[in-house]
Coordinates of C-alpha atoms and ligand atoms in Angstrom, one line a residue:
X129 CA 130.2 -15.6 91.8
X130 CA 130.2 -14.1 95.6
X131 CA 128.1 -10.5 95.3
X132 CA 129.7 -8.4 97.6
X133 CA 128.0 -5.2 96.8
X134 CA 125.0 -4.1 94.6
X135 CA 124.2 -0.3 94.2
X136 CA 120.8 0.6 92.6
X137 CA 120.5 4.0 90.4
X138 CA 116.9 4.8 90.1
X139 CA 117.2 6.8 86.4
X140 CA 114.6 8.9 84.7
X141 CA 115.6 9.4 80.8
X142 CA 114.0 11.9 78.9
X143 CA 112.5 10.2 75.4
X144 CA 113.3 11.4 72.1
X145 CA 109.5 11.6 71.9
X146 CA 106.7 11.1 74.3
X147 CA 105.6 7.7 73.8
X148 CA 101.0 7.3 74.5
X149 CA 100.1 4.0 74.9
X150 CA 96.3 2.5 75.9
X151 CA 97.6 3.0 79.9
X152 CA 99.2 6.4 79.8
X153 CA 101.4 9.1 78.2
X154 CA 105.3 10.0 79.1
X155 CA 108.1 11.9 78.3
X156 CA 110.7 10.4 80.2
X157 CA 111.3 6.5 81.1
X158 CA 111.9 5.4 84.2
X159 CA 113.7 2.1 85.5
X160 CA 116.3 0.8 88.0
X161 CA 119.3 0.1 86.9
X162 CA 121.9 -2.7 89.3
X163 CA 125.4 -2.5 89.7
X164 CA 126.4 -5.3 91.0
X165 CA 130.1 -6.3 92.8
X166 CA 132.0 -9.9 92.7
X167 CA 135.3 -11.2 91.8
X168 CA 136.6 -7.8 91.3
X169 CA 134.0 -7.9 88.5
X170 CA 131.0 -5.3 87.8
X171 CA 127.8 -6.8 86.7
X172 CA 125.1 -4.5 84.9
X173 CA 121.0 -5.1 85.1
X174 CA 118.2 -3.3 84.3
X175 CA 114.9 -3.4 86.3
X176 CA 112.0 -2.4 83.7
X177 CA 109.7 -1.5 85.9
X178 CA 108.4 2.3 85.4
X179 CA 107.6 4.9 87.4
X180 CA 103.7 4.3 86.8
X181 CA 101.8 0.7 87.4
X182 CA 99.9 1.5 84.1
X183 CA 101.6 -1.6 82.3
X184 CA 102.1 -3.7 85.6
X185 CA 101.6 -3.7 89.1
X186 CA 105.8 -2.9 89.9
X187 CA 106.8 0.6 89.7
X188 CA 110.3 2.2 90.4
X189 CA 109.4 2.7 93.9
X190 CA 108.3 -1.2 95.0
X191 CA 111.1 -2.6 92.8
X192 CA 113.7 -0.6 94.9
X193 CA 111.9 -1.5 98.1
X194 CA 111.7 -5.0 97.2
X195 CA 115.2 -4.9 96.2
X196 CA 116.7 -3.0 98.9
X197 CA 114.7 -4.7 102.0
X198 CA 115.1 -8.2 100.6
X199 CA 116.8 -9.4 97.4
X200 CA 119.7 -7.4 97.8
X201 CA 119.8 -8.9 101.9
X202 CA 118.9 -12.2 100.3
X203 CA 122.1 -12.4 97.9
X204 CA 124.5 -10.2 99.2
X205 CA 127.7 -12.5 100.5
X206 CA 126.0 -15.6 98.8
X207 CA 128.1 -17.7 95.9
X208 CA 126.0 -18.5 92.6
X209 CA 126.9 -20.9 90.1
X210 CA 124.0 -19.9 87.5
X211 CA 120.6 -18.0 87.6
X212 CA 119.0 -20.8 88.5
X213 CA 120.7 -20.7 91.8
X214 CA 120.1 -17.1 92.4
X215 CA 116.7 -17.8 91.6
X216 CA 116.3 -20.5 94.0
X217 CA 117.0 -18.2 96.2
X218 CA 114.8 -15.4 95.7
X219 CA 112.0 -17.7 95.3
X220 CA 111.5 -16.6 99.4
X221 CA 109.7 -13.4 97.5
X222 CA 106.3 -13.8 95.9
X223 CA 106.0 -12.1 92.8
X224 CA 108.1 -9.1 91.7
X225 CA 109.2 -10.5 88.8
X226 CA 110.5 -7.1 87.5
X227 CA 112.8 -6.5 90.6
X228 CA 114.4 -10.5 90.4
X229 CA 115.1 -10.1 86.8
X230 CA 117.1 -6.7 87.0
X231 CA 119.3 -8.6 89.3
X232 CA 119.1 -11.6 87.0
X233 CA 120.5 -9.8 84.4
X234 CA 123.6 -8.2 86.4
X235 CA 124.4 -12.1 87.6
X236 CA 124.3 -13.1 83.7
X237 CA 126.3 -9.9 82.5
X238 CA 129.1 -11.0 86.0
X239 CA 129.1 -14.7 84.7
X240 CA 130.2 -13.8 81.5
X241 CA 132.6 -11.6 82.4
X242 CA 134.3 -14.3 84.6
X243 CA 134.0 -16.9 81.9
X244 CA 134.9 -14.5 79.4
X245 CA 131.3 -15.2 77.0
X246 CA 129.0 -13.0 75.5
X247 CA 125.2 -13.4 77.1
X248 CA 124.5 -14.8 73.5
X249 CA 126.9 -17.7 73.8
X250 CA 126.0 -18.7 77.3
X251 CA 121.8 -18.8 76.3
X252 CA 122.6 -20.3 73.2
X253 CA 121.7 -17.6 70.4
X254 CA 122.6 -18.6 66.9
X255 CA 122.4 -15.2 65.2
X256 CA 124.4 -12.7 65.3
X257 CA 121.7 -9.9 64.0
X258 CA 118.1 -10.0 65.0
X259 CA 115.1 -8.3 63.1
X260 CA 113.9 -5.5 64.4
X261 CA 110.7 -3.6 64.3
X262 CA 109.3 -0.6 65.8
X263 CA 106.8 -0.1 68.1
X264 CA 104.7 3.5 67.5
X265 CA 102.5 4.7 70.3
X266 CA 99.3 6.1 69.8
X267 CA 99.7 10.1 67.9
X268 CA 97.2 13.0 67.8
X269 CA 95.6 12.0 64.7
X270 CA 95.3 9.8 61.5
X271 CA 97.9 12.0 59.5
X272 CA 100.1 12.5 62.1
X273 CA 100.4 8.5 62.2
X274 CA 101.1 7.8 59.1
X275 CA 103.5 10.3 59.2
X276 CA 105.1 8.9 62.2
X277 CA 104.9 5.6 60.3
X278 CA 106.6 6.8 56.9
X279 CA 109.5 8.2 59.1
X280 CA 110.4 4.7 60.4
X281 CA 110.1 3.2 57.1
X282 CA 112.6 5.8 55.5
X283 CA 114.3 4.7 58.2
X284 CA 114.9 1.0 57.4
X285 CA 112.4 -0.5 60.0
X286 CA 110.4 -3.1 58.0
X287 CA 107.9 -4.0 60.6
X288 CA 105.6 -1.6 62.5
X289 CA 103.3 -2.2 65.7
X290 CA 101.1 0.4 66.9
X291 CA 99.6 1.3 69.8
X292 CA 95.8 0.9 70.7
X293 CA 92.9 1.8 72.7
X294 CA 89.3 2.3 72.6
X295 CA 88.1 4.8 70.0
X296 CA 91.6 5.2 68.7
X297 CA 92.3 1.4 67.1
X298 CA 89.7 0.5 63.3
X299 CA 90.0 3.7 62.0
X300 CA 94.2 4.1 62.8
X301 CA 94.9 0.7 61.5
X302 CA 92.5 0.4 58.3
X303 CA 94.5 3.7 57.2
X304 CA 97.6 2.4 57.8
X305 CA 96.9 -0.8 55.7
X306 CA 95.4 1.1 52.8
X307 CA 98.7 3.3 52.7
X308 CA 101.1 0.4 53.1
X309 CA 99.4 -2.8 51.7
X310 CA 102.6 -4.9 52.3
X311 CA 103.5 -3.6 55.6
X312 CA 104.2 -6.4 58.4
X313 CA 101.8 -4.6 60.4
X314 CA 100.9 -5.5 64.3
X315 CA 98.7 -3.8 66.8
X316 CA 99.0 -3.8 70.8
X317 CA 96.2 -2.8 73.1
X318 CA 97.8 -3.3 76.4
X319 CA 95.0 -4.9 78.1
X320 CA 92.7 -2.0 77.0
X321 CA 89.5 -4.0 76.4
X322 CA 87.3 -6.3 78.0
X323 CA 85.5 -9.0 76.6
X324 CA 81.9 -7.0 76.6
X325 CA 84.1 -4.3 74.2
X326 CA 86.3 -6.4 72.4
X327 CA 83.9 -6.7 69.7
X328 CA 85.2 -3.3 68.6
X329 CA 88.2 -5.1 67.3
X330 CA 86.6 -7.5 64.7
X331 CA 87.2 -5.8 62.0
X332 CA 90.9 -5.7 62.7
X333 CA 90.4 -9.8 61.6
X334 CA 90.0 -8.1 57.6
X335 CA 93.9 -5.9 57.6
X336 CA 95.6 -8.8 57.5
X337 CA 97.9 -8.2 60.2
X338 CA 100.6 -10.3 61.8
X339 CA 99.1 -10.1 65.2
X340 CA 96.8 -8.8 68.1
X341 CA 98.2 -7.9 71.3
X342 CA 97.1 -8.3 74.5
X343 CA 93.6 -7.1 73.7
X344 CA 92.2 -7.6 77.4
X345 CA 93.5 -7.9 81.1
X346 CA 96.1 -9.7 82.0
X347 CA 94.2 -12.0 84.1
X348 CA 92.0 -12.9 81.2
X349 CA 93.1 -15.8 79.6
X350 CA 90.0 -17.4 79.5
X351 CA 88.6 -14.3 78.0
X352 CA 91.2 -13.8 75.8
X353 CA 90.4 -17.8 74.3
X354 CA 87.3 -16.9 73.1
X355 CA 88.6 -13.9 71.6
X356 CA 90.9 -16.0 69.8
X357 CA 88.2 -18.2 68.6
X358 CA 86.1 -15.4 66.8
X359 CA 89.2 -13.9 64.9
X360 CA 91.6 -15.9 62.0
X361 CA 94.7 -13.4 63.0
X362 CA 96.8 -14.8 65.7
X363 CA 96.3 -13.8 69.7
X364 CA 99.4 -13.3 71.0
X365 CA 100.0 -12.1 74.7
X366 CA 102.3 -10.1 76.4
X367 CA 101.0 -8.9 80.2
X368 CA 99.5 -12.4 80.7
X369 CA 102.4 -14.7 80.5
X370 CA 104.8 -14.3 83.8
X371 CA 106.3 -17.5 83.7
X372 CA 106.4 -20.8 81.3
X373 CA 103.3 -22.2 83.0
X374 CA 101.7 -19.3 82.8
X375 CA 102.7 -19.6 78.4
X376 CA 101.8 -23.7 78.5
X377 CA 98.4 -23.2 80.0
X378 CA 97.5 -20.2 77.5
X379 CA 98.5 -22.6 74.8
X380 CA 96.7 -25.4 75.9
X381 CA 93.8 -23.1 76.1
X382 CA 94.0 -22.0 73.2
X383 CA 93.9 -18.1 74.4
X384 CA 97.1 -17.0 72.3
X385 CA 98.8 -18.3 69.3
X386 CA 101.7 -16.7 69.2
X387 CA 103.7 -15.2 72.5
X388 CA 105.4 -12.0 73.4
X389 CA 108.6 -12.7 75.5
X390 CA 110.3 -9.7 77.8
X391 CA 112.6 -11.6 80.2
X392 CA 112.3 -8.2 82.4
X393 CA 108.4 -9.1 82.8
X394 CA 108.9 -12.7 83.3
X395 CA 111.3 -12.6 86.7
X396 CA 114.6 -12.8 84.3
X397 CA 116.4 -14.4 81.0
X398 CA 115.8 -17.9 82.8
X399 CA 112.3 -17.6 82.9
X400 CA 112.8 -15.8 78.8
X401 CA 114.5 -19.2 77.9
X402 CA 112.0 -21.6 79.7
X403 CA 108.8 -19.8 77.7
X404 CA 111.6 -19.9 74.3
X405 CA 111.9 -23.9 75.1
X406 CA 108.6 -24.2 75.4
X407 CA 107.3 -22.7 72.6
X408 CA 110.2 -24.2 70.1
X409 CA 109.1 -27.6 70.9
X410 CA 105.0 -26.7 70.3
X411 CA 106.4 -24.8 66.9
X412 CA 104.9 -21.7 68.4
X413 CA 106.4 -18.4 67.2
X414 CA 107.8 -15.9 69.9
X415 CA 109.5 -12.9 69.2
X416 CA 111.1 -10.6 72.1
X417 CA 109.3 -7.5 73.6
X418 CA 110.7 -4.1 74.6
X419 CA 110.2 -1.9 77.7
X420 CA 112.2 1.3 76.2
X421 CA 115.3 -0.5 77.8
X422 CA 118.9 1.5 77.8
X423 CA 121.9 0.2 76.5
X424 CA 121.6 -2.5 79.1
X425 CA 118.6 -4.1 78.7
X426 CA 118.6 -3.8 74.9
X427 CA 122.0 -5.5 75.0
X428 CA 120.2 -8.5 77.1
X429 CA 117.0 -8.1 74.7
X430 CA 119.5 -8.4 71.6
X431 CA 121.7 -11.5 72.9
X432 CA 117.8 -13.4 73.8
X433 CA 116.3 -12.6 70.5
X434 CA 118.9 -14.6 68.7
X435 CA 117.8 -18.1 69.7
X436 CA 116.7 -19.9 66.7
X437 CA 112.7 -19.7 68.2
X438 CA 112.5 -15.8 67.5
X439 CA 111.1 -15.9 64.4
X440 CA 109.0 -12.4 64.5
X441 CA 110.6 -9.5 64.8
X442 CA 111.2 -7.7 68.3
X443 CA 110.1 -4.5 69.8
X444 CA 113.9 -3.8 69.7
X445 CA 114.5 -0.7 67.9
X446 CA 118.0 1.5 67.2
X447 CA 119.1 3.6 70.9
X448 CA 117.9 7.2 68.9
X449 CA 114.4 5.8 69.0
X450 CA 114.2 6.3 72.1
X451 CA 117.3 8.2 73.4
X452 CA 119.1 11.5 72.5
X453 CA 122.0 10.4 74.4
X454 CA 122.3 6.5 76.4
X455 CA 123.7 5.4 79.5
X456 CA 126.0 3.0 77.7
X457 CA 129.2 3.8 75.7
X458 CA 127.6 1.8 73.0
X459 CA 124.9 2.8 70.3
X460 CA 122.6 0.5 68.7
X461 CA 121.6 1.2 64.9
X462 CA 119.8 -0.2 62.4
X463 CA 121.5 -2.1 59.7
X464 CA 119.8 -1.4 56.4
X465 CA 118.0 -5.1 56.2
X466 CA 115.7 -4.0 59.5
X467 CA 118.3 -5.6 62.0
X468 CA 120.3 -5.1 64.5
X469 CA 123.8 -6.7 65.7
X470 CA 123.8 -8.5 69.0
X471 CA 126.6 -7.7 71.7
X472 CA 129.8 -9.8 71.4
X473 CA 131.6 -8.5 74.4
X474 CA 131.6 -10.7 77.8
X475 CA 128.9 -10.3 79.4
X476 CA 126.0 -7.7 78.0
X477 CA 129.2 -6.8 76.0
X478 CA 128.4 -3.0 76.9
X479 CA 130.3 -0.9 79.2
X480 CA 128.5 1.8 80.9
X481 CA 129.1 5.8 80.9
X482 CA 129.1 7.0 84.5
X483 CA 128.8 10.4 83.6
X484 CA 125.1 10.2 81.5
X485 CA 124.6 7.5 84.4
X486 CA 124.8 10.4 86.8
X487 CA 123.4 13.0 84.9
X488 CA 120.0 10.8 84.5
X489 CA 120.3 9.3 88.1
X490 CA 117.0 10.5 90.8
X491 CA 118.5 8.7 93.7
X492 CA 121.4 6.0 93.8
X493 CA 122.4 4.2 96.9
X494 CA 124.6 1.4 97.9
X495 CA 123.4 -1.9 99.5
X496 CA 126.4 -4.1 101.5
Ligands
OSB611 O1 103.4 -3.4 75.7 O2 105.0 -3.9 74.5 C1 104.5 -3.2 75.3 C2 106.8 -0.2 76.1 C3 106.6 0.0 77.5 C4 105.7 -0.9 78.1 C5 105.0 -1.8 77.4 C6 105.2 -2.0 76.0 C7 106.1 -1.1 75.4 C8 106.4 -1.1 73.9 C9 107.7 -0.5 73.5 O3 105.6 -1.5 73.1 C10 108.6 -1.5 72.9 C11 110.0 -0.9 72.8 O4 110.3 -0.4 71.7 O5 110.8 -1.0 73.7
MG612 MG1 102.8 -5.2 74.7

């Protein structure tokens, strides 16, 4: 596939409801989305990165820059076979793994078009639903939690993560268990702690849940082993793990036991399949991450969650979780057994709606 042209939208979507994690509160989600020209084809990404760097060090802002002054440059008129071509390529740019992936993605979505396969065929995916969860940020109080919690349930989602942070994480997650003894229950702290305050957590070890999340920094693995060896419930990291070295050395370390794959975080769905490889073969359970995609990400989240190593449920929830209205023509629900269908289509299999595109749109502007 020769790219011609890519033009980048920088969108800001208003949330159905704010969404409070450990790094931050907002109503709206921002991302970049790529448009991207060849073979009188249109290829779709998404760029996760937010407008903030509470989750990670990209933001809106350097993705476009980094996009605009030298992926885009770095691509435009080139011919690519597969992603790892294109990422050959852009290996000239250190880091920014957020900004390569978006135009990962919009390569994948363009190959499948040509070659007329859906994203699930070409990674491999065996399913053709994926379970789902949801992922509940942190709310004003106790009661206002569970509430938020028996909502989703009614709802069909059979798995529930919840957001922690210091001072708001024993007490929130002992309730929950006592309401819902069965629940597959799953906490995230998004780096909140350090290994001085992580002792804060141990009684989490007692509520029999599915998981801990990325209780300390990023940069922590070593830290984050020796958490692991104090607690019976499974480590499993999210910020940490960039790349599938990054994912073989935490194993071998023993800092996780279980790992949280967003391709968006990782540099792009090769990098998503490399860590899914990896893990299959060490029988070490992934599932796949959210970043409050669109349509267009969700679709990619939905066609990588079906390889046969997802065995956890994803942060992948229905579009009116997040969204009133979506970019894309197509709506994800629930299906009443807590999953949802992945894409068949070519490509991402979703077509986008260039009038919410606009509507949503800060700043759009084309690269040649
Ligand atoms: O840490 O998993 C996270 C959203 C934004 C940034 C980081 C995270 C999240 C979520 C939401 O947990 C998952 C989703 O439903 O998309
Ligand atoms: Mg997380």
């Amino acid at each position: 596939m020769k790219i011609e042209r890519i033009v980048l939208y920088h969108l800001s979507m208003p949330l159905v409801s704010p969404f409070e994690t450990s790094f931050g509160r907002s109503e709206a989600r921002e991302c970049v989305l790529l448009e991207t020209f060849a073979d009188g084809l249109v290829g779709w990404g998404e760029c996760v990165a937010d407008r903030d760097p509470g989750y990670a060090y990209e933001t809106t802002g350097t993705a476009w820059h980094i996009l605009k002054e030298f992926l885009a440059p770095a691509v435009l008129g080139e011919d690519f076979a597969d992603a790892t071509a294109l990422q050959a390529r852009l290996s000239a740019v250190r880091g920014h793994p957020m900004a390569k992936a978006g135009l990962e993605m919009a390569l994948w979505d363009l190959l499948g078009k040509a070659q007329g396969r859906s994203l699930r065929q070409m990674l491999g995916g065996v399913r053709e639903r994926v379970e789902v969860g949801v992922s509940v940020g942190i709310q004003e109080d106790v009661p206002a939690l569970l509430r938020a919690v028996e909502d989703y349930l009614a709802q069909g989602y059979q798995r529930i993560k919840i957001k922690i942070k210091p001072g708001r994480d024993v007490a929130e997650t002992a309730a929950l268990r006592k309401e819902f003894p069965h629940l597959r229950l799953q906490v995230d702290a998004n780096s909140a702690y350090t290994i001085e305050t992580v002792g804060a957590l141990q009684p989490l070890d007692d509520l029999n849940l599915l998981l801990i999340e990325q209780p300390l920094n990023e940069d922590d693995l070593w830290d984050h082993r020796l958490v692991q060896q104090r607690m019976r419930t499974p480590i499993c990291l999210d910020e940490s793990i960039l790349s599938a070295r990054h994912a073989r050395q935490a194993l071998e370390m023993g800092a996780c036991r279980i790992i949280n794959i967003k391709a968006g975080r990782m540099g792009g769905l090769s990098q998503g399949l490399a860590v899914h490889d990896l893990c299959q073969a060490q029988n070490v359970p992934v599932w796949c991450g959210g970043m409050l995609e669109t349509g267009v990400g969700r679709a990619s989240n939905l066609a990588l969650a079906s390889l046969p190593g997802f065995t956890l449920p994803g942060d992948i929830s229905a579009s009116a979780r997040y969204y009133h209205e979506d970019i894309t023509n197509e709506i994800f629900t629930l299906n009443p057994d807590s999953t949802i269908d992945v894409p068949e289509g070519p490509g991402l299999g979703v077509t986008v709606n260039r009038e919410a595109l606009e509507r949503y749109s800060l700043r759009r502007e084309e690269i040649r």
